[in-house]
Amino acid sequence: MVSLSSISATRVTPEGIGVTGESLHAYHKVVPIIENVTDIKLLNFRKDEKIAYLTQTTLSVTETEDIIRALTEKYPNITAPPGKDICYATTNRQSAVRALAKVSDIVLIVGSKNSSNSTRLAETARAENIPAYLIDSANDIDSTWLEGIATIGVSAGASAPESRVQEIARYFENFGAITEEFTTIHETTRFAEPLELTAIKKRHRSEKL
């Protein structure tokens, strides 16, 4: 089976390189990296060949839908992942930032510049036709961004610490801004405890008896 890994619409990320490298090293199979719909035209697999695709978990949901649609049009029998590759947290954050951008004059995304999911959040906000900037801390804020701005939306990448977000909030509060929480989705997803951890906890409880 040949796997097609749909990575980033703007750049190949370390995660994507890792997937292709593992496939080549462990299975001696070359995994094409699809960055955009145009790349699909270059694929020369037979239509009856067994093909599957994967998506990076931190992709833009909208861009991924376009790529998957083009893949399935060219290869109608292509196999999709058993579950959604783009994690629920990424999907929820992009939806929240899209809604936040609609009520803001500018959006600041707290996160590292080499973070794929943080970059996607900034791109999601810009898609709503407002300025959006990726910052690591309050020190990265350029005062010229805020000229004529009334409402500033602040969100963060999945790996950004909450303390950094609060730091940004305090930065604006020191200038007299009023901060309020903007909630669009109440997450209810729960993850099962790893079996290894469950076994360790049971063993510790039995040892105490």
mmCIF file of C-alpha atoms in Angstrom, residues 10 23 75-76 130 141 148 178 189:
data_model
loop_
_atom_site.group_PDB
_atom_site.id
_atom_site.type_symbol
_atom_site.label_atom_id
_atom_site.label_comp_id
_atom_site.label_asym_id
_atom_site.label_seq_id
_atom_site.Cartn_x
_atom_site.Cartn_y
_atom_site.Cartn_z
ATOM 1 C CA THR A 10 2.805 26.615 2.982
ATOM 2 C CA SER A 23 8.380 5.211 5.903
ATOM 3 C CA TYR A 75 -8.270 8.457 -7.066
ATOM 4 C CA PRO A 76 -11.886 7.510 -6.206
ATOM 5 C CA ILE A 130 -7.925 41.257 9.554
ATOM 6 C CA ILE A 141 4.036 43.341 20.405
ATOM 7 C CA GLY A 148 -6.625 52.843 15.508
ATOM 8 C CA ILE A 178 -10.851 45.664 29.715
ATOM 9 C CA THR A 189 -13.589 15.109 25.092
#
